[in-house]
Coordinates of C-alpha atoms and ligand atoms in Angstrom, one line a residue:
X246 CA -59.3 -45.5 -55.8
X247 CA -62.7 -47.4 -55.3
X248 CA -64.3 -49.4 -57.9
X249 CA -68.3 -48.2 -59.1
X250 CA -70.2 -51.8 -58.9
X251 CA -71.5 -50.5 -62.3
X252 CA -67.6 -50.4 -63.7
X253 CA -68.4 -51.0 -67.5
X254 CA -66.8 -53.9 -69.6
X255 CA -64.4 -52.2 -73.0
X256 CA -64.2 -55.1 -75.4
X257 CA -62.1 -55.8 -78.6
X258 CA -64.5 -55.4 -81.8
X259 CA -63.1 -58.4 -84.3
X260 CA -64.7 -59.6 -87.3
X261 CA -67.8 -58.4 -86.2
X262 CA -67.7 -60.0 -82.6
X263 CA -67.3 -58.0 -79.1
X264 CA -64.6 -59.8 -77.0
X265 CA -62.1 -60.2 -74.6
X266 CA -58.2 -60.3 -74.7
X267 CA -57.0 -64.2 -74.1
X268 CA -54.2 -63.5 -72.4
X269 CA -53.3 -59.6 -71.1
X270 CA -55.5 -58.8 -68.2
X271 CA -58.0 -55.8 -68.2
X272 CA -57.0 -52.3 -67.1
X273 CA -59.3 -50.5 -64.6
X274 CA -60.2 -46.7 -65.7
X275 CA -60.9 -44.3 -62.7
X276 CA -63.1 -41.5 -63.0
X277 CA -60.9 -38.3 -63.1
X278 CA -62.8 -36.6 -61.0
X279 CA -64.1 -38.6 -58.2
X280 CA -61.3 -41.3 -58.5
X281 CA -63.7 -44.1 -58.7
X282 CA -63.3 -47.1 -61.5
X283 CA -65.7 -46.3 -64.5
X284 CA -64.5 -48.8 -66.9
X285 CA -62.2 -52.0 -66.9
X286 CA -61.0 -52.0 -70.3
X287 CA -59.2 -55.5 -72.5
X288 CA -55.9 -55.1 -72.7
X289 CA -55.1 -55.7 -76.5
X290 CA -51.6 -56.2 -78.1
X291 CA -50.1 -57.5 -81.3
X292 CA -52.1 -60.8 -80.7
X293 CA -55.3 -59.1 -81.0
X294 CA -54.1 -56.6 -83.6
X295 CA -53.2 -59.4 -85.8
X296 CA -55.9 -60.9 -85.7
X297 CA -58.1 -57.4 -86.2
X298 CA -56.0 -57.0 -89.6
X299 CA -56.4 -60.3 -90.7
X300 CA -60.3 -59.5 -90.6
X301 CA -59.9 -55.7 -92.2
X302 CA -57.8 -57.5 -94.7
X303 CA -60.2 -60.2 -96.0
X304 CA -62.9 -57.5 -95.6
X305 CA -61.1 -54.8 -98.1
X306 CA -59.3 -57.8 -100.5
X307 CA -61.9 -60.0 -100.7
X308 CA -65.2 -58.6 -99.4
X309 CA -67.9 -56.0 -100.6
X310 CA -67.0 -52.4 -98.9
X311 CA -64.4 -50.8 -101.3
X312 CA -66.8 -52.4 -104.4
X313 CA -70.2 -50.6 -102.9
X314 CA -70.9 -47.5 -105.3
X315 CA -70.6 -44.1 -103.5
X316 CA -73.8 -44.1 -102.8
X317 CA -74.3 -47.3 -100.6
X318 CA -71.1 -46.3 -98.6
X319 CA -73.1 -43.0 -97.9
X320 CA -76.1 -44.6 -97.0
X321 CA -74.2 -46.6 -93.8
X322 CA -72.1 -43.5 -92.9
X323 CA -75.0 -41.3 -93.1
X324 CA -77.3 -43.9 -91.0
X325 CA -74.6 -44.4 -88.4
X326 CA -74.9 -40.3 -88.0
X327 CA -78.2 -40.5 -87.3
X328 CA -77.7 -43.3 -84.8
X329 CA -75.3 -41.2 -83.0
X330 CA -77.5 -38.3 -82.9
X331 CA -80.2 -40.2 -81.1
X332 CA -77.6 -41.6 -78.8
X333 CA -76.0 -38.2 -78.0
X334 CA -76.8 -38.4 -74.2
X335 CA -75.3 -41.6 -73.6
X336 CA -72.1 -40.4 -75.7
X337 CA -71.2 -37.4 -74.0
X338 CA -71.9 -38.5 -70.7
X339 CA -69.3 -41.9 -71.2
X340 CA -66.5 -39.1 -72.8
X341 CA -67.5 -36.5 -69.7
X342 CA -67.1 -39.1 -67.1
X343 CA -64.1 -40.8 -68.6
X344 CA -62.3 -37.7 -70.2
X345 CA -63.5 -35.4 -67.1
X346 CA -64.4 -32.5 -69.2
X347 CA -67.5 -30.2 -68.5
X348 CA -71.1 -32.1 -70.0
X349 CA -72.0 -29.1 -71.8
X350 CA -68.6 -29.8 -73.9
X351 CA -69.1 -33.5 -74.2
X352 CA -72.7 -32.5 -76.3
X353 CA -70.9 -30.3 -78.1
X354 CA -68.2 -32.9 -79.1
X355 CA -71.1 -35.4 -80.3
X356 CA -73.1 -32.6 -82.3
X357 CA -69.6 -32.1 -83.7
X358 CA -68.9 -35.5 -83.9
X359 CA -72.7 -36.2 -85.8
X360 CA -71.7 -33.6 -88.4
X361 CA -68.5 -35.1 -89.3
X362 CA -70.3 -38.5 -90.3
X363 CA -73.1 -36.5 -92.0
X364 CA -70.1 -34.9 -94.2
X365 CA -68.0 -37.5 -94.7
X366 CA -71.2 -39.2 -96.1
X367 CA -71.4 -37.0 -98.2
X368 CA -68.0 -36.6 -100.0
X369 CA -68.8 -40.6 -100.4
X370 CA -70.5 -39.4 -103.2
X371 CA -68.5 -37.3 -104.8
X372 CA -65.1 -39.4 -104.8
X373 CA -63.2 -39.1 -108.3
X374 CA -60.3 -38.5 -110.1
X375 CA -59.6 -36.7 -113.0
X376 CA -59.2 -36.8 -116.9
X377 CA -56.2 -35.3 -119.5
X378 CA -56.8 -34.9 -122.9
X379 CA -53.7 -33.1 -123.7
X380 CA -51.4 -36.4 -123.8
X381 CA -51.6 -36.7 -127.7
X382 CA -54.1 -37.1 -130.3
X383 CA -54.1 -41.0 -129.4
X384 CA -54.0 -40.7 -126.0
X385 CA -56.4 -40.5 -122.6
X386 CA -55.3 -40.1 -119.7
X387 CA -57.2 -41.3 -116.6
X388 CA -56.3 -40.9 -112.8
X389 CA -58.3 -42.7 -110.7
X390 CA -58.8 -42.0 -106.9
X391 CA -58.9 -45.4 -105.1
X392 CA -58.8 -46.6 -101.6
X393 CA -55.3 -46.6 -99.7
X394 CA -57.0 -49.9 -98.2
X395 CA -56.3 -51.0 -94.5
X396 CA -56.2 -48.1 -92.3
X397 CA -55.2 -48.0 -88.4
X398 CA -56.8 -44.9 -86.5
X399 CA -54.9 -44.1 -83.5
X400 CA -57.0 -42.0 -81.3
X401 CA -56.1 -39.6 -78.0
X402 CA -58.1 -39.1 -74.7
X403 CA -58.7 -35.7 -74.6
X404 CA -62.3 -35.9 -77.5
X405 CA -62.4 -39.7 -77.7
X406 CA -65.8 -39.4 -79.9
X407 CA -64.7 -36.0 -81.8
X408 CA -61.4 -37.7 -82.9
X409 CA -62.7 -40.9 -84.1
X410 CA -65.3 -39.0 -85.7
X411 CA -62.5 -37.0 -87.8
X412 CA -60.8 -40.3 -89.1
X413 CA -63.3 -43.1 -89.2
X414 CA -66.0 -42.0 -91.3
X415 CA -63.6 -40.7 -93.6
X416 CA -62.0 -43.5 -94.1
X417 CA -65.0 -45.1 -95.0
X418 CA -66.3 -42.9 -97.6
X419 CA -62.9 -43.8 -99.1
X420 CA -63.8 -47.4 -99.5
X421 CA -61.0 -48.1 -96.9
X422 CA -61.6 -51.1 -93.9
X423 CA -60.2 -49.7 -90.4
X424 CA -59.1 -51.0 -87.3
X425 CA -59.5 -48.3 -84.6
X426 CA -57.6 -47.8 -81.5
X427 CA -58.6 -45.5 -79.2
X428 CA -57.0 -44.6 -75.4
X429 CA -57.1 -46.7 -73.2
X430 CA -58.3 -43.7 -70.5
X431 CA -61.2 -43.2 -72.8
X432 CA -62.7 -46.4 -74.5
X433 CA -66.5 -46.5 -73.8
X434 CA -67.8 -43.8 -76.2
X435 CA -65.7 -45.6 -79.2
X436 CA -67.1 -49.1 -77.8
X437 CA -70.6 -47.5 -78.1
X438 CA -69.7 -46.3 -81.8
X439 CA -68.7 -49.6 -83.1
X440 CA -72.0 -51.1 -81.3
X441 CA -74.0 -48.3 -83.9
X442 CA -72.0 -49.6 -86.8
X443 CA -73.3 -53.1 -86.1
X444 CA -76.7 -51.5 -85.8
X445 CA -76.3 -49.6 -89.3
X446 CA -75.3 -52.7 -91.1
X447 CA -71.7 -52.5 -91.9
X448 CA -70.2 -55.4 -93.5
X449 CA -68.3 -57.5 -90.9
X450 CA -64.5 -56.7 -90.6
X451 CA -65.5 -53.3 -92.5
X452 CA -64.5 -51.8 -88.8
X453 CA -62.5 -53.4 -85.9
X454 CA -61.0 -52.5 -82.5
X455 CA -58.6 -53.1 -80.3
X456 CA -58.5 -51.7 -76.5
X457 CA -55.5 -51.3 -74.4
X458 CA -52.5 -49.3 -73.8
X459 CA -49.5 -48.0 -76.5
X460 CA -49.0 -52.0 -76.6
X461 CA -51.9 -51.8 -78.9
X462 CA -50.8 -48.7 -81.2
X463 CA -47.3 -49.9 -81.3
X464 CA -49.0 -52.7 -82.9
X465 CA -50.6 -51.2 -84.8
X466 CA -47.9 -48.8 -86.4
X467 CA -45.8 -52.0 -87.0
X468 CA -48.2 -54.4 -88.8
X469 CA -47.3 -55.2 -92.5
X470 CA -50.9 -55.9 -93.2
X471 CA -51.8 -52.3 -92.6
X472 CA -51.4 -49.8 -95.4
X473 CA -51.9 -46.2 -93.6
X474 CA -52.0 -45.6 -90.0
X475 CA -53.4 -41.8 -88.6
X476 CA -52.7 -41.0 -85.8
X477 CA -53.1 -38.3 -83.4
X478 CA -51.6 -37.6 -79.9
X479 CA -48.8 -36.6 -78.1
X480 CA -45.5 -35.4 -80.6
X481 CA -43.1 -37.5 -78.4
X482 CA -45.6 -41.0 -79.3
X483 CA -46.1 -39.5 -83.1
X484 CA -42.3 -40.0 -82.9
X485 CA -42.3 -43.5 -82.2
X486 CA -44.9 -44.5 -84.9
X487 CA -42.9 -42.9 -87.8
X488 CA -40.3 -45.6 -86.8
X489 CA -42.5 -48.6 -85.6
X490 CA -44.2 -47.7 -89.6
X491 CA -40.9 -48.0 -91.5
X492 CA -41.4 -51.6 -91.6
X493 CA -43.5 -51.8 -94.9
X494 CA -43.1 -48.0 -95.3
X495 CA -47.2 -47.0 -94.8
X496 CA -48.6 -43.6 -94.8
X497 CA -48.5 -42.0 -91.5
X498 CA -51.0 -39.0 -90.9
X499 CA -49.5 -37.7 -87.9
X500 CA -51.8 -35.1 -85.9
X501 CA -50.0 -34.0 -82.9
X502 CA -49.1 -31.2 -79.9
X503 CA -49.9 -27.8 -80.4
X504 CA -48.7 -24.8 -78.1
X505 CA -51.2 -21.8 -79.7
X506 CA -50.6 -18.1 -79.0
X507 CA -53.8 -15.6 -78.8
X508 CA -52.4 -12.6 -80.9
X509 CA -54.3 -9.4 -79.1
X510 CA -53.6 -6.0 -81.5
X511 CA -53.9 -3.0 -79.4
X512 CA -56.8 -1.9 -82.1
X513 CA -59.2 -5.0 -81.5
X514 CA -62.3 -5.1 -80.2
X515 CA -60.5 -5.9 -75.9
X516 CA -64.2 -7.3 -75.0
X517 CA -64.3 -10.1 -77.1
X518 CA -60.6 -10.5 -77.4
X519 CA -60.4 -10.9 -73.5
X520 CA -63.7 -13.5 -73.6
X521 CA -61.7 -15.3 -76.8
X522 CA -58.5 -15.8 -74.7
X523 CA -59.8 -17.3 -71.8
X524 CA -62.3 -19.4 -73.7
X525 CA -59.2 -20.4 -75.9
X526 CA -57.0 -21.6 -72.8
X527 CA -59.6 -22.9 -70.6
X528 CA -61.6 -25.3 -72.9
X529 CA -61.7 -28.8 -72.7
X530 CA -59.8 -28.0 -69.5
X531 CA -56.6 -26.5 -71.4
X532 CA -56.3 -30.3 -72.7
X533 CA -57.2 -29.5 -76.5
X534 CA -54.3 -29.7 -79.0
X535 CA -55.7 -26.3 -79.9
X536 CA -55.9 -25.0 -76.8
X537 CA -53.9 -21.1 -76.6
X538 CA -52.0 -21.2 -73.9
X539 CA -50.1 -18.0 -74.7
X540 CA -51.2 -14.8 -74.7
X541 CA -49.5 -12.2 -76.5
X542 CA -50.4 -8.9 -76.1
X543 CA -49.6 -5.1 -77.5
X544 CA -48.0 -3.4 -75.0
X545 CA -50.1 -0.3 -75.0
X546 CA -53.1 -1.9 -73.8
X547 CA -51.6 -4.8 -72.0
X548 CA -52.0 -3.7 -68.1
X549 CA -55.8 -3.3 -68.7
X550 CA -55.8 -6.5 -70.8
X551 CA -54.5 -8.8 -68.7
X552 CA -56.5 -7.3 -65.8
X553 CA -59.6 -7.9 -67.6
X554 CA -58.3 -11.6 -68.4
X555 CA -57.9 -12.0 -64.9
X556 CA -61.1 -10.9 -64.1
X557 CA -62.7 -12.9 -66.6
X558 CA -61.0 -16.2 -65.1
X559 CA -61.9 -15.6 -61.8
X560 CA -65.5 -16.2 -62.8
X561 CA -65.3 -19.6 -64.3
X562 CA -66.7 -22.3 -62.4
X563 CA -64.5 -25.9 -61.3
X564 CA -66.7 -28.6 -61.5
X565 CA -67.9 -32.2 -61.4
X566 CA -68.1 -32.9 -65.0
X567 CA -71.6 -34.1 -64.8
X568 CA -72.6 -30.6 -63.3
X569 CA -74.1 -28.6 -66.2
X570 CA -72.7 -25.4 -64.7
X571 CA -69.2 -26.2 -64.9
X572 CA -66.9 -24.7 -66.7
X573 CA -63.8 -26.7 -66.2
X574 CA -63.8 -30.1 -64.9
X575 CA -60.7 -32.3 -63.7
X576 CA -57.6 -33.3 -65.5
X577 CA -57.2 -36.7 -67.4
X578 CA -55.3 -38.3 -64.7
X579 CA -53.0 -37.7 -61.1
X580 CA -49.7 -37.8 -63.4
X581 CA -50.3 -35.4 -66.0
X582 CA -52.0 -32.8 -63.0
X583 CA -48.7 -33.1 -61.4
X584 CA -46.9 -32.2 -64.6
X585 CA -49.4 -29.1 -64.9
X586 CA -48.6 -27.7 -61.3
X587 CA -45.1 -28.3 -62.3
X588 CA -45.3 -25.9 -64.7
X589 CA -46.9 -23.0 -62.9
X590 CA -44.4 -23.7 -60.0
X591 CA -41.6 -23.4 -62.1
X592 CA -43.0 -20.3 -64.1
X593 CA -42.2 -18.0 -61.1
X594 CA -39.3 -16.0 -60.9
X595 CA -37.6 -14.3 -63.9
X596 CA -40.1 -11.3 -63.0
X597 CA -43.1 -14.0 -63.8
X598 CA -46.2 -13.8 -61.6
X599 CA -49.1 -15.9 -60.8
X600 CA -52.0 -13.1 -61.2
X601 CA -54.5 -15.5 -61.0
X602 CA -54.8 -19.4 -60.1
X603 CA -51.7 -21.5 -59.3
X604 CA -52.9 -24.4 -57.6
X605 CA -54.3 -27.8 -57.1
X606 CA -58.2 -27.7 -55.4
X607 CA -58.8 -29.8 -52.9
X608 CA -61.7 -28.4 -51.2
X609 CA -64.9 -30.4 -50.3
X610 CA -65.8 -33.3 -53.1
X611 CA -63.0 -31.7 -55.4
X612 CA -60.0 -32.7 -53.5
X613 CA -61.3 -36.9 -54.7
X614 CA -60.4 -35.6 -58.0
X615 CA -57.7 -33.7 -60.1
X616 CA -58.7 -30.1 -60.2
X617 CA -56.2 -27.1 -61.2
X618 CA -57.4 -23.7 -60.7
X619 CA -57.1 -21.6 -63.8
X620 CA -54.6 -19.4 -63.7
X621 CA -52.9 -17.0 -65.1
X622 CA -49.0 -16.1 -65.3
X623 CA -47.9 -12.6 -65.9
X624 CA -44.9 -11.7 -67.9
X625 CA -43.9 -15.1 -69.0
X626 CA -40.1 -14.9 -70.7
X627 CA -40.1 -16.6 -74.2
X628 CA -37.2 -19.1 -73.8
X629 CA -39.4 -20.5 -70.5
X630 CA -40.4 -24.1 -70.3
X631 CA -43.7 -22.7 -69.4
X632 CA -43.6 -20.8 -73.0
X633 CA -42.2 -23.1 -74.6
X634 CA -43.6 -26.7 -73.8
X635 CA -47.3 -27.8 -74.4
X636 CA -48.7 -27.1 -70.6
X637 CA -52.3 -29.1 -71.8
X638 CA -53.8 -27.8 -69.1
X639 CA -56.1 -24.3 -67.6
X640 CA -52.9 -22.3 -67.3
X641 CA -52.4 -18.9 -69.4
X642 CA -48.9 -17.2 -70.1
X643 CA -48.8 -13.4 -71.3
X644 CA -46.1 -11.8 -72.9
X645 CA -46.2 -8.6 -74.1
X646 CA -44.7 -7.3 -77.4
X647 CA -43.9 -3.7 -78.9
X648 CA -44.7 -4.5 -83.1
X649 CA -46.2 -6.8 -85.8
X650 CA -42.3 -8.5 -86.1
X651 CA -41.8 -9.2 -82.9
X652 CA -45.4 -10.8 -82.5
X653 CA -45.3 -13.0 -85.1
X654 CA -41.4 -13.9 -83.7
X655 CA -43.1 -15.0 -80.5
X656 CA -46.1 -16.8 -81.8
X657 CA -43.3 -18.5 -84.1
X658 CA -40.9 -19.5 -81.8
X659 CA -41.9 -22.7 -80.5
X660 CA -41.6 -25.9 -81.8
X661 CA -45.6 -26.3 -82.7
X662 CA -47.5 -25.1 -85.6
X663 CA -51.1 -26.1 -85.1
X664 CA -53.0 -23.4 -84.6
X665 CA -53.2 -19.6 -83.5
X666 CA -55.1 -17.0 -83.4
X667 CA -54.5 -13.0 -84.2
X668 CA -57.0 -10.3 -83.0
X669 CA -57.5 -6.6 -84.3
X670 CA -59.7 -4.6 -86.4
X671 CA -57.5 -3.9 -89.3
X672 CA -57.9 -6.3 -92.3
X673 CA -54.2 -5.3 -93.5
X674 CA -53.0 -6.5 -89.9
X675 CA -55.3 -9.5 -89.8
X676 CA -54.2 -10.8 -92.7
X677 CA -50.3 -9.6 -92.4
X678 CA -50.2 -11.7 -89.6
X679 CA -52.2 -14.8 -90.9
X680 CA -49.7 -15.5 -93.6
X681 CA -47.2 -15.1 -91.4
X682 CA -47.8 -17.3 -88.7
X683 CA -46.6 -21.2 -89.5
X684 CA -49.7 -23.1 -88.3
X685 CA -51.6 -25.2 -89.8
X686 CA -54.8 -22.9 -88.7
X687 CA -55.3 -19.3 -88.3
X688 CA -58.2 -17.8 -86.0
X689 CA -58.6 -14.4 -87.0
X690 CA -61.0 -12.5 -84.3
X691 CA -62.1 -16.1 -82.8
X692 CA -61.0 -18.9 -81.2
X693 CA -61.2 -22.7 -81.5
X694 CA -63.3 -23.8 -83.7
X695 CA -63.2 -26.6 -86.4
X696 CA -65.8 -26.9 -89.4
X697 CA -65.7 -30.6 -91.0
X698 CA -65.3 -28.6 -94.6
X699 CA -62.0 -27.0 -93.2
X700 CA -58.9 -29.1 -93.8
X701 CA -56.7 -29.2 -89.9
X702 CA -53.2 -30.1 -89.2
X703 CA -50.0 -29.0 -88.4
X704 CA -46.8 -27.5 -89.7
X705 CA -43.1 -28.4 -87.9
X706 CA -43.9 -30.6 -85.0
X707 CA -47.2 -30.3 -84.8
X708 CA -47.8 -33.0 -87.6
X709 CA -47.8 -34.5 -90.9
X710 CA -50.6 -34.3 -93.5
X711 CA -54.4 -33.4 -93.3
X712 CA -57.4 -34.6 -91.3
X713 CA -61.1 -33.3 -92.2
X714 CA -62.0 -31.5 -95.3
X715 CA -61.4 -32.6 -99.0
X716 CA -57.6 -33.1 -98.2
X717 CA -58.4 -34.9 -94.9
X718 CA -60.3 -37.4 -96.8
X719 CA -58.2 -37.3 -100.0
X720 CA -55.5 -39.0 -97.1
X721 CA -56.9 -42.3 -97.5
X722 CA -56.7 -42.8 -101.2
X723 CA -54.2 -43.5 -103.6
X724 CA -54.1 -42.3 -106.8
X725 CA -53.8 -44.3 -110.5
X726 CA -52.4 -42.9 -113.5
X727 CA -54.0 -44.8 -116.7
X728 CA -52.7 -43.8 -120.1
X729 CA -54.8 -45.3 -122.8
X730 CA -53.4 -45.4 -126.2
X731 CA -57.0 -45.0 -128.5
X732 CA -55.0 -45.1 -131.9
X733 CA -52.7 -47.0 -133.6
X734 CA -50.0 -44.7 -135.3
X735 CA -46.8 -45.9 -137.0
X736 CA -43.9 -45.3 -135.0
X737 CA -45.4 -45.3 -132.1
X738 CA -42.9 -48.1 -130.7
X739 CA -39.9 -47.1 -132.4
X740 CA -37.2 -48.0 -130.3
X741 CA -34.2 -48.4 -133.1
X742 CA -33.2 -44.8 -135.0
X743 CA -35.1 -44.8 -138.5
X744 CA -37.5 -47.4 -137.9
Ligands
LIG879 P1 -50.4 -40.0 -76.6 O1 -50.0 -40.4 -75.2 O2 -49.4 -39.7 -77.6 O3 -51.5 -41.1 -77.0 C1 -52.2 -41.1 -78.2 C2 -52.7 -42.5 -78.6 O4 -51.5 -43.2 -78.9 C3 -53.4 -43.2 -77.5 O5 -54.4 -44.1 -78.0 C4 -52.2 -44.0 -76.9 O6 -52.7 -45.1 -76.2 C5 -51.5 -44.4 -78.2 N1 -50.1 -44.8 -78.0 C6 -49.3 -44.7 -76.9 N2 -48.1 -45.2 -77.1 C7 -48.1 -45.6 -78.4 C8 -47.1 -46.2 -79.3 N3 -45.9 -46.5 -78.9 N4 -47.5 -46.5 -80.6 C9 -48.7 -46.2 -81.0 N5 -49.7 -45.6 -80.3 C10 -49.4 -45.4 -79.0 O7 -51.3 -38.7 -76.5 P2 -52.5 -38.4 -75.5 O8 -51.8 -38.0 -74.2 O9 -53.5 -39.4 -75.6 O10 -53.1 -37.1 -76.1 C11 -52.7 -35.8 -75.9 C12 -51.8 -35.3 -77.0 O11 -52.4 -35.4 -78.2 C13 -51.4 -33.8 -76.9 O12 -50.0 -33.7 -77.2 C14 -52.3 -33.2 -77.9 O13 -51.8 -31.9 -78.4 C15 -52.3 -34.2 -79.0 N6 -53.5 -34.0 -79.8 C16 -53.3 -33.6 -81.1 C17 -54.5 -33.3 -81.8 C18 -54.3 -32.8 -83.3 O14 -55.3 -32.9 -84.0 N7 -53.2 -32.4 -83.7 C19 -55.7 -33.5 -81.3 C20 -55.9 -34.0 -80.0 C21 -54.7 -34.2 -79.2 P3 -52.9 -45.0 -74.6 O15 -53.5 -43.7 -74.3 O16 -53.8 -46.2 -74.3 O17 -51.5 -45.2 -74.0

């Protein structure tokens, strides 16, 4: 590892001020893909998250945010939007270098990420709650939608600025205040963000942050002070914040793994089924919690599938990030490209085959770097670890089945519900198998893909609760029941028989 003299600072963002942790010392972020240090980043912990709520908390109890009308809160989510629209070359080239992922999908994650402020602007507007006039003549009942208050957004390395992006201007437009979190692999684009808040105008303490490692989300998840945290990572972490939350019993939004299959129908259109799969397993790297790493195919046209597949992956391009003809650029880190090659070294045997792929590159500038080959895996047994475990990385399994039931069995039988998707021409078919698959999202005849309007989560142990969407943002409020008595009717109180 060598360090860039250029190494950017990653500050805490408190009460409106950019600083430094007093105690913990900085961690050093190297580039995935040319090992070089890109960032030193503070190393925050409950010290600093304390003193992050204390500010959130003075700015929701005490200051102007949750009292601005709809339309003022709009105003600053919709300016920041704009702000991160002009800045959309800087963005995606901090969460390219940082994350490693191809620049072309960096732009597409800020585009993304600009249209979830511009929405979430929007449903700043049209916050409410509801009326009933069926209590009684002398009667009105009101429910009133308010903010849940202090929120802690827990954010993963794999779309740094896309993630925030799905929680933080949400919570806004709720009236909430927010103390963000994001990894500590990935810190610079959500440093940049907060820096465009400033420049917007947001209250101070509306938004805070705190750098570091899980020292800082434990935190987080624990503080009293803190009324909902969201959260989205790894299943195994999502774990450990339903426990560290039990404290004062907050809300937990829990968006975690996934493990998608790619449901191919002998009667749907092969072409674009074969370009959907290996899009669908090869973007972001594999390291998307979306990401279908399973291919499951109809036996009657599975030979010519999978050959097609293979074909198809053999013509993607490994990368430098920065390169805009990459494809797929390096894994987030040494460790987890270990875990990866684990994976397709274990996958052999049980009459599984590596068609395609299967190991680390090395050659020329990409051996400074961690870069997996895609591959593919042939004939991939169900009750595999490969199967069954989230790979989060370039590596397809196929697994061919006879019928509709045993499909939707396979797709099924994994812990994860996230998302999938189902292939063939027949409406009947499509939506048979939509229904029954238990995710949280249903492709049908596409792959990833992830409109702000379109509520996203998971079912089993791919999460808790809603992010984007009308539910997504209905997470950070709380709801009021007011029953007004209008009237005044005799009786009305009468507690003792005959009165
Ligand atoms: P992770 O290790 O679970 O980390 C997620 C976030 O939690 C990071 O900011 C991490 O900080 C922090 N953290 C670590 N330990 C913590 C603790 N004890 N308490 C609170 N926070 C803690 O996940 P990841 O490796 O970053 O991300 C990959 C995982 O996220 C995959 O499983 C993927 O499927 C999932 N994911 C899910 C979705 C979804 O919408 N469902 C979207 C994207 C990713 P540090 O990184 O600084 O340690």
């Amino acid at each position: 590892m060598t360090t860039a003299m250029s190494a950017r600072s990653v500050q805490h963002f408190i009460a409106g001020a950019f600083e430094d942790s007093a105690e913990s010392a900085p961690i050093d972020r190297s580039a995935p893909a040319t090992d070089e240090v890109v960032s030193v980043v503070q190393a925050g912990g409950p010290v600093e998250v304390s003193r992050a709520v204390a500010a959130a908390r003075a700015a929701f109890d005490d200051g102007p945010w949750p009292r601005m009308t709809g339309m003022e809160r709009s105003v600053l989510i919709g300016r920041v939007a704009d702000l991160i629209e002009r800045d959309a070359a800087t963005l995606a080239a901090l969460d390219a270098e940082e994350v490693g992922k191809p620049i072309r999908l960096a732009e597409g994650d800020i585009a993304g990420a600009v249209g979830l402020w511009r929405y979430a602007a929007s449903l700043a507007l049209t916050m409410s709650g509801s009326t009933y006039t069926n209590n009684g003549p002398d009667f009105t009942g009101l429910v009133l939608r308010e903010p849940i208050g202090v929120v802690g957004l827990i954010v993963p390395w794999n779309f740094p600025a896309l993630i925030l992006s799905q929680k933080l201007p949400f919570a806004l437009a709720a009236g909430c205040t927010a103390i963000v979190k994001p990894s500590e692999l990935t810190s610079s684009s959500a440093q940049h963000i907060m820096r465009l808040t400033e420049e917007a105008g947001f209250p101070r303490g509306v938004i805070g942050m705190v750098v570091g490692d899980g020292r800082a989300g434990q935190a987080i998840a624990e503080a009293d002070g803190i009324d909902l945290v969201s959260f989205t990572g790894s299943t195994a972490t999502g774990r450990r914040v339903l426990a560290a939350s039990a404290g004062n019993l907050k809300k937990l939004s829990l968006e975690l793994g996934g493990n998608a299959a790619n449901v191919v129908f002998a009667d749907a259109d092969l072409e674009d089924a074969a370009a959907g799969v290996v899009f669908g397993v090869n973007f972001n790297n594999g390291e998307c919690c979306v990401s279908q790493p399973r291919l499951l195919v109809e036996d009657a046209v599975a030979d010519d599938f999978v050959a097609e597949v293979a074909r198809q992956t053999a013509l993607l391009r490994v990368g430098q990030p920065m390169d805009p003809r990459t494809d797929v650029g390096a894994l987030i880190h040494a460790g987890h490209r270990e875990k990866v090659t684990s994976y397709i070294d274990g996958a052999s045997g049980d009459g599984a085959a590596v068609i395609f792929g299967g190991t680390r590159l090395t050659e020329g500038e990409l051996g400074r770097g961690q870069f997996v080959a895609p591959t593919v895996i042939d004939r991939v047994a169900a009750g595999s670890a490969a199967f069954q475990d989230e790979i989060f990385g370039p590596v397809l399994t196929v697994t061919r089945f006879h019928d509709q039931d045993e499909a939707v069995r396979l797709a099924n039988g994994v812990q994860y519900g996230l998302a999938n998707s189902v292939w063939s021409k027949s409406v009947d078919t499509v939506l048979q198998v939509a229904k029954r698959l238990q995710s949280g999202t249903v492709y049908a005849n596409t792959t990833i893909d992830a409109p702000p309007q379109m509520p996203f989560g998971g079912y089993k142990a791919s999460g808790v609760g809603r992010e984007m969407g009308q539910a997504g943002f209905e997470e950070f409020t709380e709801l009021k029941s007011v029953n007004i008595r209008t009237g005044k009717r005799a009786g009305t109180f009468a507690i003792r028989a005959g009165a």
